[in-house]
PDB file of C-alpha atoms in Angstrom:
ATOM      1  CA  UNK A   1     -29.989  -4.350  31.869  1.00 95.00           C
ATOM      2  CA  UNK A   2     -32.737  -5.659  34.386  1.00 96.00           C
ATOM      3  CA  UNK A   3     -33.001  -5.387  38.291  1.00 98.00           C
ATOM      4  CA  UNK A   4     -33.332  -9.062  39.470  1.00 98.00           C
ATOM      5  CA  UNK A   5     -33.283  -9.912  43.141  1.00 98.00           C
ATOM      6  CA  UNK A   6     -31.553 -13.141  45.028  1.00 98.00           C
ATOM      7  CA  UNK A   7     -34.371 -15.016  46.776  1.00 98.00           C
ATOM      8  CA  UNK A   8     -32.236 -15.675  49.742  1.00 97.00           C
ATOM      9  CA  UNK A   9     -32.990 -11.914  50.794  1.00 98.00           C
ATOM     10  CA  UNK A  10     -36.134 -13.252  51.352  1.00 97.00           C
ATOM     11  CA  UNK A  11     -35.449 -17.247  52.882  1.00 94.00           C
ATOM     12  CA  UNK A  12     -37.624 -16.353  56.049  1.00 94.00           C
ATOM     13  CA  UNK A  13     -40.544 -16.456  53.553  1.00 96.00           C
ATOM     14  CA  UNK A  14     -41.979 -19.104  50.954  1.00 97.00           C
ATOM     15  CA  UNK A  15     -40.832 -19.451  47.540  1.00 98.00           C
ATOM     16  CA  UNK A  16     -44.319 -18.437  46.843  1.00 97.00           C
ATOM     17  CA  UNK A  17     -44.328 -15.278  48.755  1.00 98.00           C
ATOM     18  CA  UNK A  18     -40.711 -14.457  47.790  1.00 98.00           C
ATOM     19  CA  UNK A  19     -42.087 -14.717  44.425  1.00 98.00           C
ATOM     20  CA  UNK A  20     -45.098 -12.488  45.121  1.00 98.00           C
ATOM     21  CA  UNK A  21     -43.284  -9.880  46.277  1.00 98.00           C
ATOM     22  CA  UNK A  22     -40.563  -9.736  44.019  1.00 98.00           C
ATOM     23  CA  UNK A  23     -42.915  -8.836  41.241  1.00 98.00           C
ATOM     24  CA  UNK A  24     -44.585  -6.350  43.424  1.00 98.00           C
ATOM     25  CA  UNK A  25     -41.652  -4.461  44.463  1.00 98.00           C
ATOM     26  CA  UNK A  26     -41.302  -3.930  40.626  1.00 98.00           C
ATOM     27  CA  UNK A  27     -37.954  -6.675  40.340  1.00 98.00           C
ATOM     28  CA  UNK A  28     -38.148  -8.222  36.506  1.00 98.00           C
ATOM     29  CA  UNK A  29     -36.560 -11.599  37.892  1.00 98.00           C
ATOM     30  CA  UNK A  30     -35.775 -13.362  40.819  1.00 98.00           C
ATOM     31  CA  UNK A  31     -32.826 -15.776  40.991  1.00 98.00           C
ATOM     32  CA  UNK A  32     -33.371 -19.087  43.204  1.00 98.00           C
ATOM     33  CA  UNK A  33     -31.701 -19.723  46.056  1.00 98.00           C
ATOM     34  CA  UNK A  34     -31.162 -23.392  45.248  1.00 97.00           C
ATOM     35  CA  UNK A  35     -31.775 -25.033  48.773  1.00 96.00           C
ATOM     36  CA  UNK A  36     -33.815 -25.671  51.630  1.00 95.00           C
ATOM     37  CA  UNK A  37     -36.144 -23.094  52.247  1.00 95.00           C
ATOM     38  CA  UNK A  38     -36.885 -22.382  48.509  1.00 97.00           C
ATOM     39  CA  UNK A  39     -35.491 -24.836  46.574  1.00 98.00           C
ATOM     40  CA  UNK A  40     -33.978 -28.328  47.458  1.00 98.00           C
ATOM     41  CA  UNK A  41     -32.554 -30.584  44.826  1.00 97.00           C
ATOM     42  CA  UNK A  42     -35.432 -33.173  45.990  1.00 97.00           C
ATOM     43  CA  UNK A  43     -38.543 -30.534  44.556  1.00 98.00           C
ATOM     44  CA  UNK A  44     -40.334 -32.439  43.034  1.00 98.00           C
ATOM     45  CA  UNK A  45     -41.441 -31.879  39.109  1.00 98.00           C
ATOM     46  CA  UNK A  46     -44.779 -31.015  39.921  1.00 98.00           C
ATOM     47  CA  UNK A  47     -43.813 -28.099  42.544  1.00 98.00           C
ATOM     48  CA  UNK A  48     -41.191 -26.985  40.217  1.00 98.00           C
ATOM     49  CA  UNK A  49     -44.737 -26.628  37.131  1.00 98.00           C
ATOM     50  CA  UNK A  50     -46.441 -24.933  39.925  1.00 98.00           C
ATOM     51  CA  UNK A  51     -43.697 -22.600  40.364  1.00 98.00           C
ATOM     52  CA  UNK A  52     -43.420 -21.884  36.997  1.00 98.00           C
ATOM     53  CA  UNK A  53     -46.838 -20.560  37.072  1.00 98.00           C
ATOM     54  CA  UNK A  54     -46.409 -18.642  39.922  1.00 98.00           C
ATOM     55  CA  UNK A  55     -43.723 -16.662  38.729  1.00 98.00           C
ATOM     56  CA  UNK A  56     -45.800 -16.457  35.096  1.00 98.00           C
ATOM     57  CA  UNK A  57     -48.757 -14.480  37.313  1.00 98.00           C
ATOM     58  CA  UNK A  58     -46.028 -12.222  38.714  1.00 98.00           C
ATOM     59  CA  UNK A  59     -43.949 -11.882  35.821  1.00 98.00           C
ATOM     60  CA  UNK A  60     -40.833 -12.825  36.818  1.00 98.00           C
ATOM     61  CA  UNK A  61     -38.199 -14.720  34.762  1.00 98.00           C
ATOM     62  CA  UNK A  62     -35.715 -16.808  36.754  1.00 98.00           C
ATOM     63  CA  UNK A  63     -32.309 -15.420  35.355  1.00 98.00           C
ATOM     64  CA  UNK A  64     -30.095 -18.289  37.473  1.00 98.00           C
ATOM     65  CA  UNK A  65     -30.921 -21.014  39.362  1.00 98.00           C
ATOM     66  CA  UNK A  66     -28.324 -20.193  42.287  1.00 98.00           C
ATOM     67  CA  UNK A  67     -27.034 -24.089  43.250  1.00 98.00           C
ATOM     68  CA  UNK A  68     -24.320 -24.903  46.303  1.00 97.00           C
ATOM     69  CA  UNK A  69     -22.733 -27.793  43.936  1.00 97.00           C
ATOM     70  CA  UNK A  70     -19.228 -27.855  43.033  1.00 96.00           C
ATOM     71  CA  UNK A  71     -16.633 -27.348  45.802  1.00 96.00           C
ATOM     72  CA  UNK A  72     -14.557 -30.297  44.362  1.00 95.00           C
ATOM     73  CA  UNK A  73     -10.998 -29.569  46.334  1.00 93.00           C
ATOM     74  CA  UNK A  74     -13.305 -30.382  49.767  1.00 92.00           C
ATOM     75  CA  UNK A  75     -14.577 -33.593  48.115  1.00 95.00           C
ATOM     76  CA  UNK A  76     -13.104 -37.261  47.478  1.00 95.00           C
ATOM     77  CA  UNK A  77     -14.000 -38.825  44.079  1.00 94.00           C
ATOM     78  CA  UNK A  78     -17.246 -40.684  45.273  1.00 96.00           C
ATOM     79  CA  UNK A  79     -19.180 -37.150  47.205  1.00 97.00           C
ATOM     80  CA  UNK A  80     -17.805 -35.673  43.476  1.00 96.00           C
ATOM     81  CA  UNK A  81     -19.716 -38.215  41.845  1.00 97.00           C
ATOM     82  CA  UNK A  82     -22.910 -37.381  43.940  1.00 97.00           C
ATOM     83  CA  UNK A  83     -22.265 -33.811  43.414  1.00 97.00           C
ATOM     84  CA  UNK A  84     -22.758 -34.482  39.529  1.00 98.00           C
ATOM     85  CA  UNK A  85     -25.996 -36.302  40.655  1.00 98.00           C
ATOM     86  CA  UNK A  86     -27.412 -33.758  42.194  1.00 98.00           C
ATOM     87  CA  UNK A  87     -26.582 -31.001  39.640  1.00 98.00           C
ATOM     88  CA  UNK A  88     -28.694 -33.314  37.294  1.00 98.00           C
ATOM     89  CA  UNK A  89     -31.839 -32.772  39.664  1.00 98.00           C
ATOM     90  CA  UNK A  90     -31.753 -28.786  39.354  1.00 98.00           C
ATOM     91  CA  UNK A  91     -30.561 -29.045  35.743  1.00 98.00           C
ATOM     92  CA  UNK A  92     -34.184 -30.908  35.337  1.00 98.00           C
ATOM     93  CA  UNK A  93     -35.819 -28.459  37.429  1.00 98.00           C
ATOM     94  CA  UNK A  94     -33.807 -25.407  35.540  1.00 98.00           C
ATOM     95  CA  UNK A  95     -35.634 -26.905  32.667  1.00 98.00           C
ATOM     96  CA  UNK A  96     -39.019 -26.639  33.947  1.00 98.00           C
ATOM     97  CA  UNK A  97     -38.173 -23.537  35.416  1.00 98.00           C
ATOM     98  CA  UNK A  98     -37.474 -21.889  32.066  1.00 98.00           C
ATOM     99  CA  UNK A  99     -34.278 -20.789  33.142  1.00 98.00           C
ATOM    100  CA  UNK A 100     -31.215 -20.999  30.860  1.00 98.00           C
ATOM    101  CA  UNK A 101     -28.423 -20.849  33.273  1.00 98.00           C
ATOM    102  CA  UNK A 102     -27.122 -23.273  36.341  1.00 98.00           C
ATOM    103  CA  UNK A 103     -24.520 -22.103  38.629  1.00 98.00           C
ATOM    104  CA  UNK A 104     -22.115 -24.269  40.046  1.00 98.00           C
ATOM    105  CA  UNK A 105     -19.016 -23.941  41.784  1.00 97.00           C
ATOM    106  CA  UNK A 106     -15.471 -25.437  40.683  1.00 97.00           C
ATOM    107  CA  UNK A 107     -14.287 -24.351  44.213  1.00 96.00           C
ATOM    108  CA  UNK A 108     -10.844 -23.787  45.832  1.00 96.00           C
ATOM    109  CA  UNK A 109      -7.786 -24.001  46.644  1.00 97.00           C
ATOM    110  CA  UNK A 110      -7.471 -19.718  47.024  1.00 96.00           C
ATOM    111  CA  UNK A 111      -5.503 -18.946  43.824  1.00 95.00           C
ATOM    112  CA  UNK A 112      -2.378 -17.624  45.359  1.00 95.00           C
ATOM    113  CA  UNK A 113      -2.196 -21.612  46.793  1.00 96.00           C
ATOM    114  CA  UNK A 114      -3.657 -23.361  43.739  1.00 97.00           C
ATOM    115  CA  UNK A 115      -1.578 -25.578  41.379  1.00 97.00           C
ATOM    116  CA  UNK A 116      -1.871 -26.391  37.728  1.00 97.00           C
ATOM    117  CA  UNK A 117      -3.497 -29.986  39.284  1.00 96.00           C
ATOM    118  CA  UNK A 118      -5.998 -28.008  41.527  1.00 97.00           C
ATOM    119  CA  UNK A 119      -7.103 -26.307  37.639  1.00 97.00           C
ATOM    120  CA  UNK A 120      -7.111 -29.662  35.898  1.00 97.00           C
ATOM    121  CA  UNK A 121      -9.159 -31.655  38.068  1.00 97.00           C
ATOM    122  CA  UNK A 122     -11.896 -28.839  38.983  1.00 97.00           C
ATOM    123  CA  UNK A 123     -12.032 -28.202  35.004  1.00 98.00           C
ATOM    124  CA  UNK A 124     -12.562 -32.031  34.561  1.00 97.00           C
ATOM    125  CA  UNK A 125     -15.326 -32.344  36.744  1.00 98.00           C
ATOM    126  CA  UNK A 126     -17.058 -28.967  35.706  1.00 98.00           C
ATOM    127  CA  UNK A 127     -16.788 -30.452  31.629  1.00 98.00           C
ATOM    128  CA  UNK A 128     -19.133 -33.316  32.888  1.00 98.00           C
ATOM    129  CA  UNK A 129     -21.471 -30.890  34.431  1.00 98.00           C
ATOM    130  CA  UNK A 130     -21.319 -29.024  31.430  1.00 98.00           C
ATOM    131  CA  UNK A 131     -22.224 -31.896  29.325  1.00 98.00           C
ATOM    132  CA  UNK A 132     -24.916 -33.155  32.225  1.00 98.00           C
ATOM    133  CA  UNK A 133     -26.379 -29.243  31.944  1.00 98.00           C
ATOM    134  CA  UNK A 134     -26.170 -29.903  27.783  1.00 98.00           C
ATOM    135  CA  UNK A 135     -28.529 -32.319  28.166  1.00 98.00           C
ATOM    136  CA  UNK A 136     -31.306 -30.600  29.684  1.00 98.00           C
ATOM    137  CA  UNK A 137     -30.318 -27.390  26.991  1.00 98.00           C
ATOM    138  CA  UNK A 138     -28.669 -25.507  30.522  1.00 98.00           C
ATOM    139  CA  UNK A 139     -25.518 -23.833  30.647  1.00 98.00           C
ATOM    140  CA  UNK A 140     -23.130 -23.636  33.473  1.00 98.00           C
ATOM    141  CA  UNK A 141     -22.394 -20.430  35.575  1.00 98.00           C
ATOM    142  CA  UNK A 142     -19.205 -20.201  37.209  1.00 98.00           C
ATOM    143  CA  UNK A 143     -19.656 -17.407  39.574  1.00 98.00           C
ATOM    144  CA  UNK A 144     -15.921 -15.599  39.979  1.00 98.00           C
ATOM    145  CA  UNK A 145     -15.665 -15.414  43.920  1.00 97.00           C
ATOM    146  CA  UNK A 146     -12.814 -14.876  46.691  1.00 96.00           C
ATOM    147  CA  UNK A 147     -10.886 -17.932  48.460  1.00 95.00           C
ATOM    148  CA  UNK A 148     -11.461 -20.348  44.817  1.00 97.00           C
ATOM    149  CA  UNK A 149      -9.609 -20.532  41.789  1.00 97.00           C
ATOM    150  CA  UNK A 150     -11.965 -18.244  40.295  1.00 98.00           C
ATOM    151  CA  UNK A 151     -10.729 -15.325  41.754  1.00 98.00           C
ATOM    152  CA  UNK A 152     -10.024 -12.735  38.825  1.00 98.00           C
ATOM    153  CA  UNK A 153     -11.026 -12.497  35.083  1.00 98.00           C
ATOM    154  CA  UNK A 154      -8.044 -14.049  34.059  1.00 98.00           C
ATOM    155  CA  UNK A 155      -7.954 -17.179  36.212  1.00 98.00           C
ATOM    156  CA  UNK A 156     -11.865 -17.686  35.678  1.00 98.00           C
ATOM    157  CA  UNK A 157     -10.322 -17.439  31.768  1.00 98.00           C
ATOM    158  CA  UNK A 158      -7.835 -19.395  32.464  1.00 98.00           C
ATOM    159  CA  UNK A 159     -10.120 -22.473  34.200  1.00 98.00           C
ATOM    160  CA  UNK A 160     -12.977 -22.160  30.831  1.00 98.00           C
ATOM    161  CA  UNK A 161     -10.092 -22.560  28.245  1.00 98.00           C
ATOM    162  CA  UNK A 162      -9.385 -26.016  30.645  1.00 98.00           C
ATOM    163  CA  UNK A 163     -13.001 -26.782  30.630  1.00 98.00           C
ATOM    164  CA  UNK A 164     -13.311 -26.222  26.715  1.00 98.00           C
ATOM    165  CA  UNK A 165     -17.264 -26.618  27.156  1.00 98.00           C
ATOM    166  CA  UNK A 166     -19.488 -24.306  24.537  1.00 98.00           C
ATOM    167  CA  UNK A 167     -22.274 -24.054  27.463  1.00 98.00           C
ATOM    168  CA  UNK A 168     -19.938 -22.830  30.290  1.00 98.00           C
ATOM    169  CA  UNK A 169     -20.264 -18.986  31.144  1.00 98.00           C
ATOM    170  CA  UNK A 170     -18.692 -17.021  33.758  1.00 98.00           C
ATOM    171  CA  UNK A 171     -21.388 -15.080  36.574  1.00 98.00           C
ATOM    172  CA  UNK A 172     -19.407 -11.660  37.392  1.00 98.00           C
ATOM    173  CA  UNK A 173     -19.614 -10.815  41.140  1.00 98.00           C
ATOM    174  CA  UNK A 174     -17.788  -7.163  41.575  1.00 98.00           C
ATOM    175  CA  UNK A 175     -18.405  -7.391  45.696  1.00 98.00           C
ATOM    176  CA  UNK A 176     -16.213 -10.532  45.588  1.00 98.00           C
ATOM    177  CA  UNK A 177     -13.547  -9.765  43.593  1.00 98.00           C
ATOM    178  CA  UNK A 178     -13.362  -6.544  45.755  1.00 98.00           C
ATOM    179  CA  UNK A 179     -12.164  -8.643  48.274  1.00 97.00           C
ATOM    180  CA  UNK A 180      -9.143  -9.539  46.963  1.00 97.00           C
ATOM    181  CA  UNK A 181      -8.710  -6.181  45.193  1.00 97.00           C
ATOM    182  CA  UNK A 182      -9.251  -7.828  41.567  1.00 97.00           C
ATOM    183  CA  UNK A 183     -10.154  -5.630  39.450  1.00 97.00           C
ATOM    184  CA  UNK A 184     -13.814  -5.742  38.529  1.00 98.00           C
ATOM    185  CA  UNK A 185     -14.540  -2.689  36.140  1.00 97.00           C
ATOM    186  CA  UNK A 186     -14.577  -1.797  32.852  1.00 97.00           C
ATOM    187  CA  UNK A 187     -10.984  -4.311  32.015  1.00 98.00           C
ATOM    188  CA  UNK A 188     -12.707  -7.238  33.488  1.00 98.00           C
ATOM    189  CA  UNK A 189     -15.061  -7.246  31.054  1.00 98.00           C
ATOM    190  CA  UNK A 190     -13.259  -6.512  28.372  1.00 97.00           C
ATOM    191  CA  UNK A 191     -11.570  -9.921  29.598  1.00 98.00           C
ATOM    192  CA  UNK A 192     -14.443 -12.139  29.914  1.00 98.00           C
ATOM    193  CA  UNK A 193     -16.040 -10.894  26.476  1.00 95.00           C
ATOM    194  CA  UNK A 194     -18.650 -12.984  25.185  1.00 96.00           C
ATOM    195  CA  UNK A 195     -18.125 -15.391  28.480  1.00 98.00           C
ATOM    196  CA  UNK A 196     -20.013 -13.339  30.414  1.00 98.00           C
ATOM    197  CA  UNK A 197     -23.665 -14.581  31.319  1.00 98.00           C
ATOM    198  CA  UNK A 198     -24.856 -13.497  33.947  1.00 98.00           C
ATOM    199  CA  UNK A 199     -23.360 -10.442  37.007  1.00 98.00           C
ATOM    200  CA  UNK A 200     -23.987 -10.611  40.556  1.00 98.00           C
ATOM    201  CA  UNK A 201     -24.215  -6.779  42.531  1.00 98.00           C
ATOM    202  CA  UNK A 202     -23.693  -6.271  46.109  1.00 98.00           C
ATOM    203  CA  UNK A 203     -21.762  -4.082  48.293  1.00 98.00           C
ATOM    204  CA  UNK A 204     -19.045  -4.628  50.958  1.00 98.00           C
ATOM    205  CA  UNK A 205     -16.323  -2.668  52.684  1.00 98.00           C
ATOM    206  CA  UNK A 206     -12.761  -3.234  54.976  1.00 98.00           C
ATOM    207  CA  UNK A 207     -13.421  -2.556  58.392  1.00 98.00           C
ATOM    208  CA  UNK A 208     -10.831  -2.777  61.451  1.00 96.00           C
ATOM    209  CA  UNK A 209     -13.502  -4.933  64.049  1.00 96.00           C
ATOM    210  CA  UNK A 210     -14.995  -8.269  63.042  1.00 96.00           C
ATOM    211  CA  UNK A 211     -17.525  -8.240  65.776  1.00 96.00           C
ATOM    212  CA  UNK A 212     -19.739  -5.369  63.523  1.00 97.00           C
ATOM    213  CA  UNK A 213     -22.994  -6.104  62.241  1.00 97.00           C
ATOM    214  CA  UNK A 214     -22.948  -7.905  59.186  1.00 97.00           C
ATOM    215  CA  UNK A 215     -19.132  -8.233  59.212  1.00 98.00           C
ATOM    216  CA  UNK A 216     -17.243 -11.412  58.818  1.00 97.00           C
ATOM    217  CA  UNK A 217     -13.744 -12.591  58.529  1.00 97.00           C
ATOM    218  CA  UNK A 218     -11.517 -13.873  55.226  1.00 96.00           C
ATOM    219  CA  UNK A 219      -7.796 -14.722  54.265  1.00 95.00           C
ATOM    220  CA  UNK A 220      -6.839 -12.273  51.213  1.00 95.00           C
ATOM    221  CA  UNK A 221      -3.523 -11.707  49.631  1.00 92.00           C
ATOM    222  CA  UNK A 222      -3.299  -9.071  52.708  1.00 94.00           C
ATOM    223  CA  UNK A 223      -3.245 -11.486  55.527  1.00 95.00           C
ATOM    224  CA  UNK A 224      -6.642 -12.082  57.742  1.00 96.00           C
ATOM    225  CA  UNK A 225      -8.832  -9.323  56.907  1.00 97.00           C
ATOM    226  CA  UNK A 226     -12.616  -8.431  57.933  1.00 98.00           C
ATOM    227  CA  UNK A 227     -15.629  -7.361  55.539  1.00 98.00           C
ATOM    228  CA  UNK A 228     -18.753  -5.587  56.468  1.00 98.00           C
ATOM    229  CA  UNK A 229     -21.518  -5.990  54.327  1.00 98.00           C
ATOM    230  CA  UNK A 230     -23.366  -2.927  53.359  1.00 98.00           C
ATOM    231  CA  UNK A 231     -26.618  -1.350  51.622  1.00 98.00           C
ATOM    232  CA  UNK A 232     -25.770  -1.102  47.569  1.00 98.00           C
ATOM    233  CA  UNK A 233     -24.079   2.578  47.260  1.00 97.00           C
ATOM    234  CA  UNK A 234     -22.734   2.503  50.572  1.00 98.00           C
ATOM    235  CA  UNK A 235     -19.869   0.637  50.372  1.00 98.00           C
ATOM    236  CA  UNK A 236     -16.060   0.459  48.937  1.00 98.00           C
ATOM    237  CA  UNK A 237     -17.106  -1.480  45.368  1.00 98.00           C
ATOM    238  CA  UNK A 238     -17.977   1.337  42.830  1.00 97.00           C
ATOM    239  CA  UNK A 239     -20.504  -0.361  40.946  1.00 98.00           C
ATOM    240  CA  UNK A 240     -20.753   2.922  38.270  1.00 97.00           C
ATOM    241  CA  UNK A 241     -17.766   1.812  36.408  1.00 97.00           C
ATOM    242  CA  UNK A 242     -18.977  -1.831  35.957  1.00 98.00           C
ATOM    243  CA  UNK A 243     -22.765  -0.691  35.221  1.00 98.00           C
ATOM    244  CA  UNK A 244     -21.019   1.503  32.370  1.00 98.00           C
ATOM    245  CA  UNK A 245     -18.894  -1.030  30.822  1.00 98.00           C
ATOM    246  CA  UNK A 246     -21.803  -3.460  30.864  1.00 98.00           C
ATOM    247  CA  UNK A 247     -23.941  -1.213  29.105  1.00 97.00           C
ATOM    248  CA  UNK A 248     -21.052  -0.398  26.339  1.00 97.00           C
ATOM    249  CA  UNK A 249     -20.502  -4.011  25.869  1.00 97.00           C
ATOM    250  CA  UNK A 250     -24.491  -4.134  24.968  1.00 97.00           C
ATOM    251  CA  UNK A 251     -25.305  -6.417  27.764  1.00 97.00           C
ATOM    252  CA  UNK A 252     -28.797  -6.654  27.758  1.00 96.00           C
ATOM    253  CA  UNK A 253     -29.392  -9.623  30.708  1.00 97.00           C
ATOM    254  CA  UNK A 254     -30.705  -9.150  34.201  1.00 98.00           C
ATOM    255  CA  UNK A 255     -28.369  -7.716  37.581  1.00 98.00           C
ATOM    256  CA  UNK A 256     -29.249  -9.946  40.653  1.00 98.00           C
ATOM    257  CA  UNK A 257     -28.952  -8.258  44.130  1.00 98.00           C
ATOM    258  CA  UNK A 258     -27.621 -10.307  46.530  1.00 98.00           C
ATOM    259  CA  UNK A 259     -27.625  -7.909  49.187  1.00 97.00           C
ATOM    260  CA  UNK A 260     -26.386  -9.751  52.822  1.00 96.00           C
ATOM    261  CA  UNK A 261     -27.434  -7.256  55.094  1.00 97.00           C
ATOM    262  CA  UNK A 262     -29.699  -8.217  57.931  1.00 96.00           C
ATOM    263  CA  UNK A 263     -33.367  -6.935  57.748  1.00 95.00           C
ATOM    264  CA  UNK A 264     -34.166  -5.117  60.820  1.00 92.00           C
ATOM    265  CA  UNK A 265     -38.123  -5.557  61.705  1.00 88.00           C
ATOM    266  CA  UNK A 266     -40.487  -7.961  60.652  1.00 88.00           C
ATOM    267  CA  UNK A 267     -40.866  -6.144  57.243  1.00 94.00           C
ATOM    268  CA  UNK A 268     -37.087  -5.679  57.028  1.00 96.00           C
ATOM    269  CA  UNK A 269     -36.530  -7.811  53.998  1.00 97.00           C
ATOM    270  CA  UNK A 270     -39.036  -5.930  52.346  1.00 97.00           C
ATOM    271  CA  UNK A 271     -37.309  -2.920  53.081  1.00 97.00           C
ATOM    272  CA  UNK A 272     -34.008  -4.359  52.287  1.00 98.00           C
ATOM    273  CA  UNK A 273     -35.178  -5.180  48.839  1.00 98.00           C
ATOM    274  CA  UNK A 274     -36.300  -2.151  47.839  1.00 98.00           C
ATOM    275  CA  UNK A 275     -33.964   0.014  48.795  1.00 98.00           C
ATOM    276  CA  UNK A 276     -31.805  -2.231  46.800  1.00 98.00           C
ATOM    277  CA  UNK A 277     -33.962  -1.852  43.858  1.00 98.00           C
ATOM    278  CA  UNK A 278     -34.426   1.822  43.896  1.00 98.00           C
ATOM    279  CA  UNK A 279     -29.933   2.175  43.976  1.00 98.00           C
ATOM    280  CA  UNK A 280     -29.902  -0.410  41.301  1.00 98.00           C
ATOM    281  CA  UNK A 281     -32.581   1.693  39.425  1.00 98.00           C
ATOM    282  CA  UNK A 282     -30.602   5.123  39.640  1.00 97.00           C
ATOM    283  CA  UNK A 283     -26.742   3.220  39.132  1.00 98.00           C
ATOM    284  CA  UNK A 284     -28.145   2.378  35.803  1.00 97.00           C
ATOM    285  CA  UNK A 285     -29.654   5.426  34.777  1.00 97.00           C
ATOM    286  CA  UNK A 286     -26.573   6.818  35.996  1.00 97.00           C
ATOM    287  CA  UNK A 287     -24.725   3.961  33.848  1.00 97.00           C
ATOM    288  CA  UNK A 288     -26.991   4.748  30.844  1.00 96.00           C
ATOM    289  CA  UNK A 289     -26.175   8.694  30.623  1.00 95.00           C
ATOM    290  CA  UNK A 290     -22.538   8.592  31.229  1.00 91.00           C
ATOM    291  CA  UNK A 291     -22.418   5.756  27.829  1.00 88.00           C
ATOM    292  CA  UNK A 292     -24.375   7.981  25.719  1.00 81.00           C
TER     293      UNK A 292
END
């Protein structure tokens, strides 16, 4: 398993310097925050070849190109039309990129409210981006995350048998499916098997007063509830258990911190990312000895 870090820990800099610094902190990749400041679907070919070679000098590989498409319960039939348009764009760039994997979002309703019509029209429209993503050689990531359909191992399951696609994988994301106390260990990826492509790491916890740092409101199963993002190690998602079952299963592709904690300084980000790196480092050592 490889440390990789989300580039949106670092969207007050350049792609370029988020880049550069990535590979100095000692990160293997560096996943793409797919919008403006790093990457917009507009980039054109030629800044997506001179990317390329950046991240070839710092010798990063670009596990997932992290893209805001999907979300087809908030759109009519035309914006989901566009939304297929634009997933073409980064699907191209992906391509130049060298990066195998494209993630895009089926979206909502929250599965305690969705339907067996919600399922059936967000699996249509994720089989054509599958087979617009097969044309470029990309496969889709469906990232599980609270408030969609793709809440738990079993409904993301549940929403790939619909979408019956060869190139569709699922992106776990235990800090998410904390939030509505799914279970995201050692079962959940039993579950998702050879459907996993790709895990997302960062660390959260339940806290009484919304107005904290870093905190922010969501509806769970529970009623209204508030989150606090925290530093990786210091929160409620026990990241051990997954790290472990990961390294069972023989999963040999890269971890992406997504850490949402605000940097505090002008160096903060900096700081942010490599504290993250060094508690990603020792929770799989950690992971490591307790498989042997």
């Amino acid at each position: 398993m490889k440390p990789a870090l989300f580039s949106k820990i670092l969207d007050d800099r350049s792609l370029e310097s988020a880049i550069d610094l990535t590979g100095e902190l000692g990160y293997g990749g560096i996943e793409i925050q797919a919008s403006e400041p790093h990457l917009p679907p507009d980039t054109s070919h030629e800044r997506a070849e001179t990317i390329r070679n950046r991240l070839d000098e710092a010798g990063l590989s670009v596990p997932c190109l992290a893209t805001y498409t999907g979300y087809y319960d908030q759109l009519t039939d035309s914006e989901a039309e566009a939304e297929l348009e634009t997933l073409e764009q980064y699907a191209a760039l992906a391509e130049i990129l060298d990066c195998k994997l494209v993630r895009h979002k089926p979206g909502g309703p929250p599965l305690r409210d969705a339907t067996d019509d919600d399922f059936e029209r967000a699996a249509g429209y994720v089989r054509r981006a599958a087979d617009v993503a097969a044309e470029y050689g990309r496969t889709i990531g469906i990232e599980i995350h609270a408030g969609r359909l793709v809440e738990t191992a079993d409904s993301t399951m549940e929403l790939l048998d619909l979408i019956d696609r060869q190139n569709v994988g699922v992106i776990h994301d235990a800090g998410n499916m904390c939030i509505v106390d799914a279970e995201y260990g050692r079962a959940s990826i039993e579950r998702l098997a050879d459907a996993l492509v790709h895990v997302h790491v960062k660390d959260l916890q339940r806290v009484d007063d919304p107005t904290l740092p870093d905190a922010f409101e969501t509806e769970t199963n529970r009623g209204e509830e508030s989150f606090q993002f925290r530093p990786l190690g210091e929160g409620d998602v026990d990241h051990l258990p997954l790290f472990t079952a990961l390294v069972e299963a023989g999963y040999d592709g890269y971890l992406t911190d997504e850490c949402s904690v605000t940097p505090d300084g002008e160096d903060g980000d900096i700081d942010v990312a490599r504290r993250e790196l060094e508690a990603l480092e020792r929770t799989i050592e950690r992971a490591r000895s307790a498989a042997d």
